[in-house]
Coordinates of C-alpha atoms and ligand atoms in Angstrom, one line a residue:
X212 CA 13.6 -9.5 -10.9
X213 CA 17.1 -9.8 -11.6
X214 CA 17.9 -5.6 -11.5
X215 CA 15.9 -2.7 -10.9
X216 CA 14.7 -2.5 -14.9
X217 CA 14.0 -6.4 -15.4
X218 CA 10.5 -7.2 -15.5
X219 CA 9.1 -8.0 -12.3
X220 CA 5.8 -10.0 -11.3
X221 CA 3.7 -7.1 -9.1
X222 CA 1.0 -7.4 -6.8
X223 CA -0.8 -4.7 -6.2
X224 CA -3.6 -4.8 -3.7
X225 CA -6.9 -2.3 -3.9
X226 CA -5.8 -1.7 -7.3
X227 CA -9.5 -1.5 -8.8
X228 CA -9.3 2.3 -8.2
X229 CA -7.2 5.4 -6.9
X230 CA -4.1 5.4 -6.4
X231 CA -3.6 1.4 -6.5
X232 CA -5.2 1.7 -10.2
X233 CA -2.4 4.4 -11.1
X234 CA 0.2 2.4 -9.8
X235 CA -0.7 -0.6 -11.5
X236 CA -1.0 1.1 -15.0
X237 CA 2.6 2.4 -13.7
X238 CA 4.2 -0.4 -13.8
X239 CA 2.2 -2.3 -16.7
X240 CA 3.7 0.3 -18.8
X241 CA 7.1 0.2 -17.4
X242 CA 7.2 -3.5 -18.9
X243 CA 6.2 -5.5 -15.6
X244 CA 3.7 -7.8 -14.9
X245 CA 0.8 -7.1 -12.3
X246 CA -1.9 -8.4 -10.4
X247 CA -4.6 -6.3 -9.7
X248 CA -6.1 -7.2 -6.4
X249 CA -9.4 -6.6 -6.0
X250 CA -12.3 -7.6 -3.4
X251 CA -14.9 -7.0 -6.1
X252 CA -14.7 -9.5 -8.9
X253 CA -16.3 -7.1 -11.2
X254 CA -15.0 -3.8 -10.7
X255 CA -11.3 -5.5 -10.3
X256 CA -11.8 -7.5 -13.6
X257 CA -12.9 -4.2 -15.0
X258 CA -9.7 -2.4 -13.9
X259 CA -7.7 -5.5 -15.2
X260 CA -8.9 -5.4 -18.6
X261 CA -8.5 -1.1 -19.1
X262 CA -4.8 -2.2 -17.9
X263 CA -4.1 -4.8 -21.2
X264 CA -2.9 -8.2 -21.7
X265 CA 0.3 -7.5 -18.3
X266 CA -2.5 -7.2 -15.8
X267 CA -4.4 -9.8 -14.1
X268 CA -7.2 -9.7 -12.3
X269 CA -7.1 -11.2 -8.6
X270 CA -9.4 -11.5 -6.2
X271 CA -8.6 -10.1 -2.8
X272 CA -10.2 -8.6 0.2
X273 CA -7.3 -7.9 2.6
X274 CA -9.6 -8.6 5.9
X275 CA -10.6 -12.4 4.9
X276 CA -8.2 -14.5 5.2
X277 CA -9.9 -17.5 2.8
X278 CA -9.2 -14.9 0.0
X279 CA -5.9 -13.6 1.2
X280 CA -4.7 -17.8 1.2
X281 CA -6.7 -18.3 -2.2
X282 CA -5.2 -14.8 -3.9
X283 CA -1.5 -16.4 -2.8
X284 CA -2.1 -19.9 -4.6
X285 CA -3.1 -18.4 -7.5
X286 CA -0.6 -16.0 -7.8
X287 CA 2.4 -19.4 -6.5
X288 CA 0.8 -21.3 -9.2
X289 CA 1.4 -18.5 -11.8
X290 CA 4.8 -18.3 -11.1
X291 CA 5.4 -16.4 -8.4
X292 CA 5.8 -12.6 -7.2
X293 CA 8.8 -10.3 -6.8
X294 CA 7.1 -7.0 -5.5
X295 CA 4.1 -6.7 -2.8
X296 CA 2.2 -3.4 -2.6
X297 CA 0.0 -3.1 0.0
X298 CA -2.4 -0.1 -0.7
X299 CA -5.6 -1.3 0.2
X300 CA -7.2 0.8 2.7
X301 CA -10.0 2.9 4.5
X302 CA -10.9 5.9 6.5
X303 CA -13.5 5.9 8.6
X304 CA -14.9 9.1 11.2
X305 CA -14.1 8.3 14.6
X306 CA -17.1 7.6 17.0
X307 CA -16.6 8.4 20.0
X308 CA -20.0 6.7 21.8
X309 CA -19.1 3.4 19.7
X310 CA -14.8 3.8 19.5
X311 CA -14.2 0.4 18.7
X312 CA -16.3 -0.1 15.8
X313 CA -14.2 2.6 13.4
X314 CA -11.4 1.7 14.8
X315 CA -11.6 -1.8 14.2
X316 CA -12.8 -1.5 10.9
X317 CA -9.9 0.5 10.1
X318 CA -6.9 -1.1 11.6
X319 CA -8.7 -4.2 10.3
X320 CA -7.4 -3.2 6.4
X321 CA -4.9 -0.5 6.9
X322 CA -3.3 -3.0 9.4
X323 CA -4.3 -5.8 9.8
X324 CA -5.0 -6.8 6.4
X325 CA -1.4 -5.6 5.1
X326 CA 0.3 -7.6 7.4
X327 CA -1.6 -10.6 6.9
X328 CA -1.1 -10.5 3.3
X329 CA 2.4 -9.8 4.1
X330 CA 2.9 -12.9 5.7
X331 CA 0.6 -15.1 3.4
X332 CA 3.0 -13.6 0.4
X333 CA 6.2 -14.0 2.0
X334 CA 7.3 -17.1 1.2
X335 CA 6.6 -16.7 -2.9
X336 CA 8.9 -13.3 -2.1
X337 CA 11.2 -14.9 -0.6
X338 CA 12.2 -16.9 -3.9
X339 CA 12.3 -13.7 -6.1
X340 CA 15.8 -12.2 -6.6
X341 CA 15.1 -9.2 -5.6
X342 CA 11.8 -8.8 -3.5
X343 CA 10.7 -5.6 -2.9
X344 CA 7.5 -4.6 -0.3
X345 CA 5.7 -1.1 0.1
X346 CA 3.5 -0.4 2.7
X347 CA 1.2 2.1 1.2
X348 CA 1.1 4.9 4.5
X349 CA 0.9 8.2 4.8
X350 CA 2.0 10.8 7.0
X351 CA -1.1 11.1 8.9
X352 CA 0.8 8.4 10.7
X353 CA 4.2 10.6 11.5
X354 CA 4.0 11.1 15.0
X355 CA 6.6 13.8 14.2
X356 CA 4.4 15.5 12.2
X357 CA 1.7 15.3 13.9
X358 CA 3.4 17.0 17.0
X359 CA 5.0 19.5 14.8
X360 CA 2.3 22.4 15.0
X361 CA 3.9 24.1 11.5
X362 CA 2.3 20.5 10.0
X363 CA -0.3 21.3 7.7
X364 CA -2.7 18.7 9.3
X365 CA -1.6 19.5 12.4
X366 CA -5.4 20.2 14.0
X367 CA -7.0 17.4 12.5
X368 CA -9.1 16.0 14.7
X369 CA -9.3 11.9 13.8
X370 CA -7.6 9.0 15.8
X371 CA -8.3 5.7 13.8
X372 CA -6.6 6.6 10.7
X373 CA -3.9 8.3 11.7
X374 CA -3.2 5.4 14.5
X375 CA -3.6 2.9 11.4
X376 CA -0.5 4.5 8.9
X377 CA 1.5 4.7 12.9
X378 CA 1.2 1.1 13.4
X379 CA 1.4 0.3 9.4
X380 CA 5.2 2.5 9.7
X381 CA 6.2 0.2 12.9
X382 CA 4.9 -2.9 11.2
X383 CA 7.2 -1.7 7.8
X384 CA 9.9 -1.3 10.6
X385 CA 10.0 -4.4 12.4
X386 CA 9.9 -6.2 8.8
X387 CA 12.5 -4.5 7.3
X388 CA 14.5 -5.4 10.6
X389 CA 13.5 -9.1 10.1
X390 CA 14.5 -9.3 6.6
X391 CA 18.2 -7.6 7.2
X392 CA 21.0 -9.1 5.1
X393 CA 18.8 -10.2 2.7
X394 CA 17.9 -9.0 -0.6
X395 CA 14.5 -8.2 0.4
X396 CA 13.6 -3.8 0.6
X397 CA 11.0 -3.0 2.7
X398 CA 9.7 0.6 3.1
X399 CA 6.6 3.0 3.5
X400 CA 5.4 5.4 1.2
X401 CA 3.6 8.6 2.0
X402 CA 1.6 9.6 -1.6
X403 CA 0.5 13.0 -0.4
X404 CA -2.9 14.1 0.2
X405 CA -4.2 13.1 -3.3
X406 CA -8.0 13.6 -4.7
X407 CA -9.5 9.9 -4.9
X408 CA -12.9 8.8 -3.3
X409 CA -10.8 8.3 0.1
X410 CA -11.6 11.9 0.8
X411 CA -14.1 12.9 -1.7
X412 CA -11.4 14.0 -4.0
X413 CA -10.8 16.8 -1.8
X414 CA -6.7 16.0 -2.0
X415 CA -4.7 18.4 -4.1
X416 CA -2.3 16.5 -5.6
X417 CA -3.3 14.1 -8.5
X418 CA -3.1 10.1 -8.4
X419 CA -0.3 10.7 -11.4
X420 CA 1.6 12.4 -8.5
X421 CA 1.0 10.1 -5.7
X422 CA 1.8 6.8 -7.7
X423 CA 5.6 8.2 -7.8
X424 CA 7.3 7.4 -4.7
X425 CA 5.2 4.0 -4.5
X426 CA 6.3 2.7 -7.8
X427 CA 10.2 4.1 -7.4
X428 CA 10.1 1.9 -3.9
X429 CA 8.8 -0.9 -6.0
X430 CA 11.3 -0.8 -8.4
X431 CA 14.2 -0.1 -5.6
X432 CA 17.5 -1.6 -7.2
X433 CA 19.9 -3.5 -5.2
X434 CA 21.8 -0.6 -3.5
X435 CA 17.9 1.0 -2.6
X436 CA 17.1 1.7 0.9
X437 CA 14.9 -0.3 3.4
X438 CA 13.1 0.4 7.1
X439 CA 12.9 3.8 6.0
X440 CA 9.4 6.0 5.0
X441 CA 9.2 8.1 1.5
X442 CA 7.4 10.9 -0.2
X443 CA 8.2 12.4 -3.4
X444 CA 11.1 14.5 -2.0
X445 CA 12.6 12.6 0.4
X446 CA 12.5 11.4 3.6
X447 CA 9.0 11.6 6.1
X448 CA 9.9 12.0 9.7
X449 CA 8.8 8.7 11.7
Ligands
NAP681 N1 -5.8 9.8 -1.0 C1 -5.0 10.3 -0.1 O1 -4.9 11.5 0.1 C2 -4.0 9.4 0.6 C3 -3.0 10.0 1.4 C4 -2.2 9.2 2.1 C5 -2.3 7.8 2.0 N2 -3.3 7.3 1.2 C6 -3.4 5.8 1.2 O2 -3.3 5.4 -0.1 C7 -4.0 4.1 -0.3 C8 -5.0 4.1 -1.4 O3 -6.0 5.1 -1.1 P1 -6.8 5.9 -2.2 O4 -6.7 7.3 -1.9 O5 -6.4 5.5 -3.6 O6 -8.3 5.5 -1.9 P2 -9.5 4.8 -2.7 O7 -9.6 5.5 -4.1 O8 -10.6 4.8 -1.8 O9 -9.0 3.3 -3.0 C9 -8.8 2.4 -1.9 C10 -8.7 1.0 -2.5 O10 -8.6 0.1 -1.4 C11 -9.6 -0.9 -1.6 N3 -10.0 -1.6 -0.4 C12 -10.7 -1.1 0.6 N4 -10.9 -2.1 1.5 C13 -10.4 -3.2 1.0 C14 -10.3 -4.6 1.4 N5 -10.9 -5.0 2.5 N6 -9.7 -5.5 0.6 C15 -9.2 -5.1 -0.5 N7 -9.2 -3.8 -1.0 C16 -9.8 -2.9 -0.3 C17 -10.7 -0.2 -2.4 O11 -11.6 -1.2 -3.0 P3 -13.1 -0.9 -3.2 O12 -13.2 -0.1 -4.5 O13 -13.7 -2.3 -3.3 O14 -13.6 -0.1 -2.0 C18 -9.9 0.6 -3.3 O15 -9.5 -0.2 -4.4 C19 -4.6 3.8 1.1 O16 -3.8 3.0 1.8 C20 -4.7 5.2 1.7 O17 -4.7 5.2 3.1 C21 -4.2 8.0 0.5

């Protein structure tokens, strides 16, 4: 990607539906090339093909690490990737006489998996011209917010999640850090509480509106920010 309107080759992961889905037909219509990943070989291959001849298919469940290494060879062998998207992820109700269990389901995507594909990634990244990676958060994990009591989910009781998108934001910090003075931007995106199966399409925003912010941090030009967080308007609070 040699500025912020050439085409670029896009991975997006959990891209079979919700937001991921939106954001890949996003960017297939912007002109740029994108792998829809997928831990189902049917539903993603389903998703692909509504997408047109610009998206491809890939398998990819963030938590195994066979797939993760396999998804990264095929994409190498293709010619490479400019822009990572981690969106894949989960909620789960705590349980408080068996904590570990949602908790280690959850961190296992929301965390876990995004840094692992991070890292699996990072080398075909780091020959792009202009890499760009977006940690798909939200601002469940603002520990600002979630101290503010004016904050609209300020009485939510849940800990997994919320602990998840906190760690995800550190992870996008300590990257971002790592990958100073290079051309790489590296930033969270908070979509907005947005009606997909995550929460039984209870959100209020549409998957039109969350896909915004995530696809202008994908397509950041060179003078684009990174380490920091994003909604639609502006800045979250860490
Ligand atoms: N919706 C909201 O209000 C909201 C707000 C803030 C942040 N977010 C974040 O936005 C992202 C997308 O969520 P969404 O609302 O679009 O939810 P969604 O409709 O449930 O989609 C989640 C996607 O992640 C995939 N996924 C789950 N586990 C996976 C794994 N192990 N490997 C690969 N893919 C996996 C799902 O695949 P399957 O179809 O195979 O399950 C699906 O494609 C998530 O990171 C979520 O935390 C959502």
């Amino acid at each position: 990607m040699k500025a912020e309107n050439a085409t670029a080759t896009v991975l997006v992961t959990g891209a079979n539906k919700g937001i991921g889905h939106e954001v890949a037909r996003r960017l297939v219509e912007a002109g740029h090339s994108v792998w829809v990943g997928a831990r189902d070989a049917e539903r993603g291959r389903e998703a692909a093909a509504k997408l047109g001849q610009n998206a491809r298919f890939v398998q990819l469940d963030v938590t195994d690490d066979a797939s993760i290494r396999e998804a990264a060879q095929t994409v190498g062998k293709a010619g490479g990737l400019d822009v990572l998207v981690n969106n894949a992820g989960i909620v789960q109700p705590d349980a408080p006489n068996d904590p570990r269990g949602p908790l280690r389901a959850v961190f296992d995507v929301n965390v876990f998996g995004a840094i692992a594909v991070t890292y699996a990634f990072l080398p075909l990244l780091r020959k792009s011209g202009a890499p760009r990676i977006v940690n798909v958060s939200s601002d469940l994990g603002s520990l600002t917010r979630a101290t503010d009591p004016d904050y609209e989910f300020y009485n939510l009781e849940l800990v997994a999640y919320p602990a998840s998108k906190a760690a995800l934001n550190m992870a996008t910090v300590q990257l971002a850090k790592h990958l100073a003075g290079t051309p790489f931007k590296v930033n969270a995106a908070n979509p907005g509480y947005t009606a997909t199966d995550l929460n039984s399409h209870r959100g209020y925003q549409t998957v039109e509106q969350a896909a915004e912010v995530i696809v202008r941090l994908a397509t950041l030009g060179p003078d684009g920010p990174t380490g920091g967080f994003f909604f639609n308007e502006g800045e979250v609070p860490w």
